Tab-separated table of C-alpha atoms and ligand atoms in Angstrom:
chain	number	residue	atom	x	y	z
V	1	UNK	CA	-0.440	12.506	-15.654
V	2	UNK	CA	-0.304	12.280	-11.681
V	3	UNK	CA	-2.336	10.029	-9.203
V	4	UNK	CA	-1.553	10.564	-5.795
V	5	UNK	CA	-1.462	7.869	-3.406
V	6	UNK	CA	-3.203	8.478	-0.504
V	7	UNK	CA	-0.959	6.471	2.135
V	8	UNK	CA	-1.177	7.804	5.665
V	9	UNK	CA	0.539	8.954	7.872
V	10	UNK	CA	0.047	12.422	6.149
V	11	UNK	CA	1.506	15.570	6.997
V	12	UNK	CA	4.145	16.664	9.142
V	13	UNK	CA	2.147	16.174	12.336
V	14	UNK	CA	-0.222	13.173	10.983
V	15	UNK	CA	-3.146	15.525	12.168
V	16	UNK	CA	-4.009	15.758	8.486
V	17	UNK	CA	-6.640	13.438	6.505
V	18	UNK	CA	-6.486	11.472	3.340
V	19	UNK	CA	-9.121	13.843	2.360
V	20	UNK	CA	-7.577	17.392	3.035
V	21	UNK	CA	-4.713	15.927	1.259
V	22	UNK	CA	-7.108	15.219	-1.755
V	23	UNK	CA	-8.827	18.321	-2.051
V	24	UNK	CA	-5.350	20.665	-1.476
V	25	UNK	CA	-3.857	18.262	-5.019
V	26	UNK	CA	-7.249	18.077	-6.901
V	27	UNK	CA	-5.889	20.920	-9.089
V	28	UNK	CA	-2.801	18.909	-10.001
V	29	UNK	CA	-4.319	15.117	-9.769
V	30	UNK	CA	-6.036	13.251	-12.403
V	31	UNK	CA	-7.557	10.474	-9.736
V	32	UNK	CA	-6.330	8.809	-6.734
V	33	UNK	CA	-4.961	5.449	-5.235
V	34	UNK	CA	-6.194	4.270	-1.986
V	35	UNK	CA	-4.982	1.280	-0.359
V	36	UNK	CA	-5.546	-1.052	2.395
V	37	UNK	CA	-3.134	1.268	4.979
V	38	UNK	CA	-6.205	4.213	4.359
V	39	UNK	CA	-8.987	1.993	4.657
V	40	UNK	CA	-7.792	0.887	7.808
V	41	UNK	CA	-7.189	4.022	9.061
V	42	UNK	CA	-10.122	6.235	8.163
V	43	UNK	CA	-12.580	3.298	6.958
V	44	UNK	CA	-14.160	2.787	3.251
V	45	UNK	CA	-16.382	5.073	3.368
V	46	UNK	CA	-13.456	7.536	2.256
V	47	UNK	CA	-12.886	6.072	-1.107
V	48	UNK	CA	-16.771	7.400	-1.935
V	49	UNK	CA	-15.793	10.456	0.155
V	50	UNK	CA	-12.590	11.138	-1.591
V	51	UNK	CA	-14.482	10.792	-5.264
V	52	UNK	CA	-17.287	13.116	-4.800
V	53	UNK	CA	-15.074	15.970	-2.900
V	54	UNK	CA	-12.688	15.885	-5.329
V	55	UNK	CA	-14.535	14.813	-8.677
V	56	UNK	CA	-11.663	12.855	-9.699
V	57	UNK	CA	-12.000	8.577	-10.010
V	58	UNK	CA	-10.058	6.942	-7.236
V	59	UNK	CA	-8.436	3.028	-7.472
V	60	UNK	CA	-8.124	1.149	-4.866
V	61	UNK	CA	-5.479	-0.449	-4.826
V	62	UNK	CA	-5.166	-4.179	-2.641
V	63	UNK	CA	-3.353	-5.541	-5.261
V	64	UNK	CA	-5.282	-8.623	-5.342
V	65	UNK	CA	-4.003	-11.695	-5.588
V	66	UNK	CA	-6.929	-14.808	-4.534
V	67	UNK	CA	-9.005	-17.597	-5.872
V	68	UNK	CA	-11.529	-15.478	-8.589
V	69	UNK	CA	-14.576	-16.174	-5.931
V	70	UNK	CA	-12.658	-13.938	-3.427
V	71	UNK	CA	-11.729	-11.712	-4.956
V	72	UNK	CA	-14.811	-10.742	-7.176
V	73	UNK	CA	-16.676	-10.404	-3.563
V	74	UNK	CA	-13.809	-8.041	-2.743
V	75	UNK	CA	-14.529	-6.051	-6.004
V	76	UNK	CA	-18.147	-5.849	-5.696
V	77	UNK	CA	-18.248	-4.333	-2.114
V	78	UNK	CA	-15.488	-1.555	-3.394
V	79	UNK	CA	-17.712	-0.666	-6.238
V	80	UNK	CA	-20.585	-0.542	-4.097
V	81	UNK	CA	-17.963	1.884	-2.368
V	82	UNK	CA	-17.687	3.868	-5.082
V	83	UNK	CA	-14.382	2.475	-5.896
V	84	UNK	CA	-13.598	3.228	-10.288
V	85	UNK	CA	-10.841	1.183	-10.810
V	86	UNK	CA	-9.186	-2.315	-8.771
V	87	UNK	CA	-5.867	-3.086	-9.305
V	88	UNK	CA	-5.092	-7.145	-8.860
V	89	UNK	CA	-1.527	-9.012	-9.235
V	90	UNK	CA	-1.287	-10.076	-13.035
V	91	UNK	CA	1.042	-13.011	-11.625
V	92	UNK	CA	-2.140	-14.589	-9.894
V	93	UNK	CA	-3.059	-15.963	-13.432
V	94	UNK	CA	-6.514	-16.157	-15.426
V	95	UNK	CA	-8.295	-19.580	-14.915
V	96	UNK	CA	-9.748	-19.815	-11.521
V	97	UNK	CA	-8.840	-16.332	-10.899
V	98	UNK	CA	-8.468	-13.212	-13.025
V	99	UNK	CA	-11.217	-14.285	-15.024
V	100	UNK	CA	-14.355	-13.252	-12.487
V	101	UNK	CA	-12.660	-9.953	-12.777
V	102	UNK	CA	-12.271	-8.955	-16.228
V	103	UNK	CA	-15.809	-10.528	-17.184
V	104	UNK	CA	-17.117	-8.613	-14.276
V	105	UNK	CA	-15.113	-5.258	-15.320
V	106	UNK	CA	-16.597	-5.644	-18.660
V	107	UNK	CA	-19.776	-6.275	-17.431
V	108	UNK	CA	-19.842	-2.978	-14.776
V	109	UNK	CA	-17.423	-1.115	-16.710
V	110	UNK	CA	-14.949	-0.691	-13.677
V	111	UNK	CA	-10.850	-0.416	-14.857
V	112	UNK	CA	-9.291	-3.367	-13.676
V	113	UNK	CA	-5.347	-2.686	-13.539
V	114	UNK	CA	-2.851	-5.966	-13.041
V	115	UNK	CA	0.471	-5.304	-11.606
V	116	UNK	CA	3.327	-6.970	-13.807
V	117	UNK	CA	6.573	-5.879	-12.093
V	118	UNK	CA	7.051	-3.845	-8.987
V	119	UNK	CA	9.594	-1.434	-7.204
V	120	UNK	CA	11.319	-3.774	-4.555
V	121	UNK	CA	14.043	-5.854	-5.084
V	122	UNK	CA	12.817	-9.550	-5.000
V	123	UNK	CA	10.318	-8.135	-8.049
V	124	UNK	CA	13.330	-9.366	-10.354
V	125	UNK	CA	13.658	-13.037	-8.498
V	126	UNK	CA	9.517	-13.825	-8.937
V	127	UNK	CA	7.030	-11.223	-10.816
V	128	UNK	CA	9.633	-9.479	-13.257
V	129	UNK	CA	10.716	-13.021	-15.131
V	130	UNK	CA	6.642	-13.114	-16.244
V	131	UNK	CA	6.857	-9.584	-17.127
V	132	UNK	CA	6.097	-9.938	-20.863
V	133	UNK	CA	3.986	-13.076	-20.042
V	134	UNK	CA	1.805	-10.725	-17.879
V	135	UNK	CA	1.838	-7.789	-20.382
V	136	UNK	CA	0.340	-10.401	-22.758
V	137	UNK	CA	-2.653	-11.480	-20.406
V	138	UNK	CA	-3.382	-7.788	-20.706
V	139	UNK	CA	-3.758	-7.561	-23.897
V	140	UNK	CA	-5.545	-10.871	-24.515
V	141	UNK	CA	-7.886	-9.654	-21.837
V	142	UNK	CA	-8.645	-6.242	-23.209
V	143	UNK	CA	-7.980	-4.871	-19.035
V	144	UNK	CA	-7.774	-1.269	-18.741
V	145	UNK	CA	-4.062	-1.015	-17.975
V	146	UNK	CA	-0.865	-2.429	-16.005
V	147	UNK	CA	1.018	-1.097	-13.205
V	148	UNK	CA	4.825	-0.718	-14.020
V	149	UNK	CA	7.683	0.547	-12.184
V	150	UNK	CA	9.102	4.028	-12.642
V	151	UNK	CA	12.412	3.192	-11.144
V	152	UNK	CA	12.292	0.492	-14.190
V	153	UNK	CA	11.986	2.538	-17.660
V	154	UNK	CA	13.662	0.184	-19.836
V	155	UNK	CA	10.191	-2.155	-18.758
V	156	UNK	CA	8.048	1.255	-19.175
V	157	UNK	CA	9.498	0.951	-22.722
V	158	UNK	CA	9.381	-2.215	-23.046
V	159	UNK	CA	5.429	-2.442	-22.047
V	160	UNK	CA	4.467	0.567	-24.294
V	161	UNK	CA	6.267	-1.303	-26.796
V	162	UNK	CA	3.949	-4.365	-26.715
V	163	UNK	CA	0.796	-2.568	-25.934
V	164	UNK	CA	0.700	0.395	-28.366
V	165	UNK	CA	-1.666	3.199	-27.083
V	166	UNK	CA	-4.667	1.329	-25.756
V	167	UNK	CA	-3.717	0.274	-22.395
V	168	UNK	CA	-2.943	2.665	-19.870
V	169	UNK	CA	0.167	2.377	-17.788
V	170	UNK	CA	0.688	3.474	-14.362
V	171	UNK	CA	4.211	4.312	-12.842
V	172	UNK	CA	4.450	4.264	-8.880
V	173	UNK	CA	8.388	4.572	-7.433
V	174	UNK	CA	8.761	8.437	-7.951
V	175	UNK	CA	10.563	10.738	-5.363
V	176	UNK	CA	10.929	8.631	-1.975
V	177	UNK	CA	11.565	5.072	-3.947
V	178	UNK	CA	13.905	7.287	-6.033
V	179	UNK	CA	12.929	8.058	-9.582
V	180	UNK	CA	12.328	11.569	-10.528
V	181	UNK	CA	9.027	13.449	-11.073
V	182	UNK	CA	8.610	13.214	-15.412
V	183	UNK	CA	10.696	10.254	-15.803
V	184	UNK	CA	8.203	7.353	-16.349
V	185	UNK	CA	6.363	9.542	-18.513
V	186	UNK	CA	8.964	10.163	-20.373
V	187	UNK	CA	9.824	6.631	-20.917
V	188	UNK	CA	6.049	6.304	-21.813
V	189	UNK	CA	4.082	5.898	-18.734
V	190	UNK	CA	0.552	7.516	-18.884
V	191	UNK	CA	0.688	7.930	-15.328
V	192	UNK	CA	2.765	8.203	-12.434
V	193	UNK	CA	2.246	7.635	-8.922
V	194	UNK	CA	3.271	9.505	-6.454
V	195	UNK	CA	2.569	8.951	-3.135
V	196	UNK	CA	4.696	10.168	0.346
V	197	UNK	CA	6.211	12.859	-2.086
V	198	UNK	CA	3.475	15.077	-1.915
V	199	UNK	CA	1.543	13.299	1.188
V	200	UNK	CA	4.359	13.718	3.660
V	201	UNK	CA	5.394	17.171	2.367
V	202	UNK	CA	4.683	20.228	4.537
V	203	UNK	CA	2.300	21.774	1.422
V	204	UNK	CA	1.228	18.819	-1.016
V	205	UNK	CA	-0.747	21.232	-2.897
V	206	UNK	CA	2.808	22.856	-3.865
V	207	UNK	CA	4.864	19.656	-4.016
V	208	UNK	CA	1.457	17.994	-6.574
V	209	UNK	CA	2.030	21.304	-8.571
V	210	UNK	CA	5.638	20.969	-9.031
V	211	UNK	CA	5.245	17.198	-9.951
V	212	UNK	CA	2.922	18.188	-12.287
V	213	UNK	CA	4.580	20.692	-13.752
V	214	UNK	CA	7.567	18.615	-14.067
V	215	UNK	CA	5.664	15.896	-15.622
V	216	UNK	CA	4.364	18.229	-18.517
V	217	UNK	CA	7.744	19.441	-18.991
V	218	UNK	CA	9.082	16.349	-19.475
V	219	UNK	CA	6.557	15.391	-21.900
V	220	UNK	CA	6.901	17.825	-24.245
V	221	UNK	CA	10.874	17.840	-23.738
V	222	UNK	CA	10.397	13.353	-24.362
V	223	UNK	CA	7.546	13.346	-26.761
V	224	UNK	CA	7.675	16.672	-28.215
V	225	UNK	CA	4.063	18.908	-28.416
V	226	UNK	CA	1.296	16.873	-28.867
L	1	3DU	O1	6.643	5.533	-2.668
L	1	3DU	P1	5.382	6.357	-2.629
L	1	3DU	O2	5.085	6.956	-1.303
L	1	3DU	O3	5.323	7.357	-3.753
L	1	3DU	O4	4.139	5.347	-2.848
L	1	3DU	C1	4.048	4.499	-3.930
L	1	3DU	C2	2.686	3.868	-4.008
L	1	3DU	O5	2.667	2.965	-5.110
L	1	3DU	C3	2.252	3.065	-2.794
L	1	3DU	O6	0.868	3.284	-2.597
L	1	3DU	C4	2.492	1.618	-3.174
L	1	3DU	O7	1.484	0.755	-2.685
L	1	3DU	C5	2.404	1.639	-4.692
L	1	3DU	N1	3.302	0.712	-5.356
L	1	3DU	C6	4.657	0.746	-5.189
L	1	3DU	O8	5.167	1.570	-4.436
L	1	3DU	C7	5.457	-0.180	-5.872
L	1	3DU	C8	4.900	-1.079	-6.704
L	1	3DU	O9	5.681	-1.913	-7.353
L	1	3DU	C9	3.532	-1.087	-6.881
L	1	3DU	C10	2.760	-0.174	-6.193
């Protein structure tokens, strides 16, 4: 139910790397989210460093958004990186663009995730008036899943909704962005996540174990045992 996202600076005194912070939340973490802010910092090699530590997938996460030449270049180098998932803007659109990367996810049999709404507040003016327009090039596209907003449930219901239970959706926006640990899973997120939470917290093994035990709470309290 949790992916953390590892966005430095991490820890109270930054002295801390992505992948302490990895290995202290493997218990609690079903993968991890690395984005351009890591990479920069501590280089790519950490994505493949970050996987085999930990054992869990990681997605990297530069929400792409370029011509489909680009961006499958992009792709290729962060598989051969060890990358297990790519998450790309949905808004970007399929012909020209999109398209390199779901016949190239189906062909490697990488997750490709496309963003359809987002946390911040211009989301509503641009990205969030395609929203079911986007959910739909998911579906016709078979991807793996779509990143929705946790501090927008009525769209986490909305998306399960129109996808059923094959695609996977992913819920960033808990604890500093303001919604609470459990709550896009509840409105039927698979995943949420959760990034300065647990990375800027003094123990982020204990604050990953209390969002995941909050998450499975919720769950059962939301969607009863299953
Ligand atoms: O607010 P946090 O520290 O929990 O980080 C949230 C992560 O999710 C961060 O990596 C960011 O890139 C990503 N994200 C959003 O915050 C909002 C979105 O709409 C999409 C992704």
């Amino acid at each position: 139910l949790l992916v953390v996202a590892l966005d430095p600076p991490f820890g109270r005194n930054n002295d801390k790397r992505a992948l302490n912070v990895a290995l202290e939340t493997s218990d609690f973490s079903a993968g991890y989210k690395v984005g351009l802010p890591l990479i920069l910092e501590e280089g790519v090699f950490v994505v493949r460093e970050i996987k085999e530590s930990t054992g869990k997938p990681v997605i990297v996460d530069f929400k792409l958004a370029d011509i489909g030449e680009v961006m499958l270049y992009t792709t290729r180098k962060l598989l051969e990186y060890g990358a297990d998932a790519i998450i790309a803007h949905g808004f970007i659109g399929v012909n020209g663009a999109l398209d390199a990367l779901i016949s190239e996810s189906k062909r490697r049999g990488f997750h490709l995730i496309l963003v359809t709404s987002m946390t911040h507040k211009d989301s509503e003016r641009f990205i969030d008036k395609h929203f079911e327009e986007l959910l739909r090039v998911a579906i016709d596209h078979e991807v793996h899943g779509v990143v929705v907003p946790a501090t927008k449930p009525r769209l986490i219901n909305i998306a399960r909704r129109i996808l059923g239970s094959k695609f996977k959706i992913y819920s960033p926006g808990i604890g500093v962005q303001g919604a609470e640990p459990g709550s896009a899973i509840c409105a039927g997120a698979d995943y949420e996540i959760v990034g300065r939470l647990i990375t800027r917290s003094e123990s982020p093994r204990k604050a990953a174990e209390y969002v995941s035990r909050t998450q499975r709470e919720r769950w059962v309290e939301c969607h009863g045992l299953q």
